[in-house]
Amino acid sequence: MKTYFISDLHLGHANCIRFDKRPWETAEEMDMEIIRRWNRKVRKEDHVYMLGDFAYRNRTTIADYTKQMNGHIHLIRGNHDKRSEAYESCFHEVVDYKDMVIMADGVKCRLILSHYFIPFYNGARHMAFMLHGHTHKTEESVMEERIKEDIRRKGLRCEAYNVGAMWQDYEPQTFEEIIARQGRKIPLI
């Protein structure tokens, strides 16, 4: 069993294709390819933490999407996720924020999961990592990275990583893959 992370799929959201410069012509084409990539990697027994904005207002129901996707999907609510029983019943778990521990490369790692970047997240000074999404490929994401770098330059620890789909080739990644994408290795000291 593996654990994966991703954010901002925005299934069914045609405008995301334009503003993220996603490599598809239509929302239907995007949805099919994202689900194909997801299932190529994720097995039925795996757990995927979806850090917000799973889908957008469209004709396809959330259940139609989740029934096609492998794994147990845990939703960390984002600004486009509905607060309704019908929406939330399609997921293994639905929360606004999660503080969890996983094993990565044989090391216990504390993870803080939120749709939104929190500069001084809980446990930052005590070896916790933050995974988030929300800002896509926008000026806000550039500013976010500057803030993280400024925190580090001041001598404070800030191991926060954007797991937006657009940064992960539109497929879930393990924590080890996320860290490697940053050019780092576990354990981080």
Short mmCIF file of C-alpha atoms in Angstrom, two decimals:
data_model
loop_
_atom_site.label_atom_id
_atom_site.label_comp_id
_atom_site.label_asym_id
_atom_site.label_seq_id
_atom_site.Cartn_x
_atom_site.Cartn_y
_atom_site.Cartn_z
CA MET A 1 0.00 0.00 0.00
CA LYS A 2 1.26 3.46 -0.94
CA THR A 3 0.20 6.96 0.06
CA TYR A 4 -0.06 9.71 -2.54
CA PHE A 5 -0.75 13.44 -2.56
CA ILE A 6 -2.14 15.87 -5.14
CA SER A 7 -4.20 19.05 -5.29
CA ASP A 8 -6.24 21.10 -7.74
CA LEU A 9 -7.40 18.52 -10.26
CA HIS A 10 -10.37 20.77 -11.10
CA LEU A 11 -12.02 17.95 -13.03
CA GLY A 12 -14.59 19.33 -15.46
CA HIS A 13 -13.20 22.88 -15.20
CA ALA A 14 -12.61 24.07 -18.76
CA ASN A 15 -11.19 27.47 -17.70
CA CYS A 16 -8.35 25.69 -15.84
CA ILE A 17 -7.05 24.50 -19.19
CA ARG A 18 -6.41 28.10 -20.20
CA PHE A 19 -5.15 29.67 -16.98
CA ASP A 20 -2.90 26.71 -16.03
CA LYS A 21 -1.85 26.19 -19.66
CA ARG A 22 -2.97 22.57 -19.29
CA PRO A 23 -2.10 20.39 -22.31
CA TRP A 24 -5.69 19.56 -23.33
CA GLU A 25 -8.29 21.07 -25.64
CA THR A 26 -11.46 20.21 -23.69
CA ALA A 27 -12.49 19.46 -20.11
CA GLU A 28 -13.62 16.00 -21.20
CA GLU A 29 -10.20 15.23 -22.69
CA MET A 30 -8.50 16.58 -19.54
CA ASP A 31 -10.73 14.50 -17.24
CA MET A 32 -10.09 11.28 -19.18
CA GLU A 33 -6.32 11.78 -19.19
CA ILE A 34 -6.08 12.76 -15.51
CA ILE A 35 -8.10 9.67 -14.55
CA ARG A 36 -5.91 7.50 -16.83
CA ARG A 37 -2.71 8.85 -15.22
CA TRP A 38 -4.21 8.44 -11.74
CA ASN A 39 -5.14 4.78 -12.34
CA ARG A 40 -1.84 4.00 -14.03
CA LYS A 41 -0.12 4.84 -10.74
CA VAL A 42 -2.62 4.35 -7.91
CA ARG A 43 -3.77 0.85 -6.94
CA LYS A 44 -7.09 0.00 -5.26
CA GLU A 45 -5.49 -0.44 -1.81
CA ASP A 46 -3.56 2.87 -1.94
CA HIS A 47 -4.54 6.07 -0.18
CA VAL A 48 -4.60 9.41 -1.99
CA TYR A 49 -4.81 12.70 -0.11
CA MET A 50 -6.54 15.15 -2.43
CA LEU A 51 -5.64 18.59 -1.06
CA GLY A 52 -8.63 20.46 -2.38
CA ASP A 53 -10.43 21.46 -5.54
CA PHE A 54 -11.21 17.97 -6.77
CA ALA A 55 -13.78 19.07 -9.34
CA TYR A 56 -15.61 22.16 -10.52
CA ARG A 57 -19.26 22.83 -11.32
CA ASN A 58 -20.08 20.60 -14.28
CA ARG A 59 -22.47 17.93 -15.52
CA THR A 60 -20.39 14.99 -14.32
CA THR A 61 -21.16 14.06 -10.72
CA ILE A 62 -18.43 13.61 -8.14
CA ALA A 63 -19.48 9.98 -7.75
CA ASP A 64 -19.02 9.45 -11.50
CA TYR A 65 -15.41 10.59 -11.12
CA THR A 66 -14.53 8.80 -7.87
CA LYS A 67 -16.02 5.48 -9.07
CA GLN A 68 -13.52 5.54 -11.95
CA MET A 69 -10.49 6.30 -9.75
CA ASN A 70 -8.40 3.77 -7.84
CA GLY A 71 -7.58 4.07 -4.17
CA HIS A 72 -9.13 5.49 -1.04
CA ILE A 73 -9.49 9.24 -1.66
CA HIS A 74 -9.18 11.51 1.38
CA LEU A 75 -10.37 15.06 0.64
CA ILE A 76 -8.82 18.06 2.35
CA ARG A 77 -11.42 20.68 1.41
CA GLY A 78 -10.51 23.47 -0.97
CA ASN A 79 -12.43 26.55 -2.02
CA HIS A 80 -14.18 24.69 -4.88
CA ASP A 81 -15.23 21.64 -2.84
CA LYS A 82 -18.90 21.59 -1.88
CA ARG A 83 -20.03 21.14 1.69
CA SER A 84 -22.83 18.70 1.04
CA GLU A 85 -23.55 15.15 2.09
CA ALA A 86 -23.80 14.02 -1.55
CA TYR A 87 -20.36 15.49 -2.38
CA GLU A 88 -18.62 14.34 0.77
CA SER A 89 -20.06 10.81 0.68
CA CYS A 90 -17.89 10.10 -2.38
CA PHE A 91 -14.67 10.26 -0.34
CA HIS A 92 -13.04 8.03 2.28
CA GLU A 93 -12.60 11.06 4.56
CA VAL A 94 -13.31 14.79 4.32
CA VAL A 95 -11.57 17.37 6.55
CA ASP A 96 -10.39 20.96 6.31
CA TYR A 97 -6.87 20.26 7.63
CA LYS A 98 -4.91 17.16 8.56
CA ASP A 99 -1.90 16.54 10.79
CA MET A 100 -0.54 13.04 10.15
CA VAL A 101 2.58 10.87 10.34
CA ILE A 102 3.80 8.64 7.52
CA MET A 103 6.88 6.51 6.95
CA ALA A 104 9.03 7.77 4.07
CA ASP A 105 12.30 6.03 3.19
CA GLY A 106 12.20 4.35 6.61
CA VAL A 107 11.83 7.68 8.47
CA LYS A 108 8.77 8.91 10.37
CA CYS A 109 7.64 12.19 8.81
CA ARG A 110 5.00 14.50 10.22
CA LEU A 111 2.86 16.09 7.50
CA ILE A 112 0.50 19.04 7.71
CA LEU A 113 -2.05 18.94 4.88
CA SER A 114 -4.07 21.98 3.86
CA HIS A 115 -5.43 23.33 0.61
CA TYR A 116 -3.87 26.69 1.53
CA PHE A 117 -0.22 27.55 2.23
CA ILE A 118 0.34 28.50 5.87
CA PRO A 119 3.77 30.19 6.26
CA PHE A 120 4.19 29.32 9.96
CA TYR A 121 2.38 25.99 9.98
CA ASN A 122 2.08 23.81 13.07
CA GLY A 123 5.30 21.89 13.71
CA ALA A 124 7.47 23.80 11.21
CA ARG A 125 10.21 24.23 13.80
CA HIS A 126 9.91 20.59 14.84
CA MET A 127 10.62 18.82 11.55
CA ALA A 128 7.05 18.81 10.19
CA PHE A 129 6.41 19.25 6.48
CA MET A 130 3.53 21.07 4.87
CA LEU A 131 1.81 19.99 1.67
CA HIS A 132 -0.66 22.39 0.05
CA GLY A 133 -2.11 23.56 -3.25
CA HIS A 134 -4.47 26.38 -4.28
CA THR A 135 -2.25 28.87 -6.12
CA HIS A 136 -1.85 27.07 -9.50
CA LYS A 137 0.65 28.76 -11.88
CA THR A 138 -0.14 32.31 -10.84
CA GLU A 139 1.59 35.38 -9.48
CA GLU A 140 0.44 34.17 -6.06
CA SER A 141 2.43 30.93 -6.49
CA VAL A 142 5.54 32.97 -7.34
CA MET A 143 4.97 35.15 -4.27
CA GLU A 144 4.40 32.04 -2.16
CA GLU A 145 7.78 30.62 -3.17
CA ARG A 146 9.45 33.95 -2.36
CA ILE A 147 7.87 33.91 1.10
CA LYS A 148 9.14 30.36 1.70
CA GLU A 149 12.65 31.34 0.61
CA ASP A 150 12.59 34.48 2.76
CA ILE A 151 11.59 32.41 5.81
CA ARG A 152 14.53 30.05 5.14
CA ARG A 153 16.97 32.96 4.66
CA LYS A 154 15.97 34.22 8.11
CA GLY A 155 17.16 30.89 9.52
CA LEU A 156 13.72 29.40 10.10
CA ARG A 157 12.60 26.04 8.79
CA CYS A 158 9.98 26.03 6.05
CA GLU A 159 9.51 22.68 4.33
CA ALA A 160 6.27 23.53 2.54
CA TYR A 161 5.56 22.10 -0.91
CA ASN A 162 2.85 22.85 -3.45
CA VAL A 163 1.36 19.56 -4.68
CA GLY A 164 -0.89 21.11 -7.31
CA ALA A 165 -1.58 18.80 -10.25
CA MET A 166 0.09 21.23 -12.64
CA TRP A 167 3.41 20.83 -10.77
CA GLN A 168 3.16 17.00 -10.73
CA ASP A 169 2.38 16.19 -14.35
CA TYR A 170 -1.27 15.73 -13.34
CA GLU A 171 -0.72 12.58 -11.30
CA PRO A 172 -0.54 11.84 -7.57
CA GLN A 173 2.95 11.58 -6.07
CA THR A 174 4.35 9.90 -2.98
CA PHE A 175 6.02 12.07 -0.36
CA GLU A 176 9.37 10.68 -1.51
CA GLU A 177 8.63 11.82 -5.08
CA ILE A 178 7.59 15.27 -3.87
CA ILE A 179 10.84 15.67 -1.93
CA ALA A 180 12.92 14.37 -4.86
CA ARG A 181 11.17 16.89 -7.17
CA GLN A 182 12.67 19.58 -4.92
CA GLY A 183 16.14 18.09 -5.38
CA ARG A 184 16.16 16.89 -1.79
CA LYS A 185 16.38 13.54 0.03
CA ILE A 186 14.80 12.16 3.18
CA PRO A 187 15.74 12.68 5.95
CA LEU A 188 15.97 16.44 5.61
CA ILE A 189 18.20 17.97 8.27
#
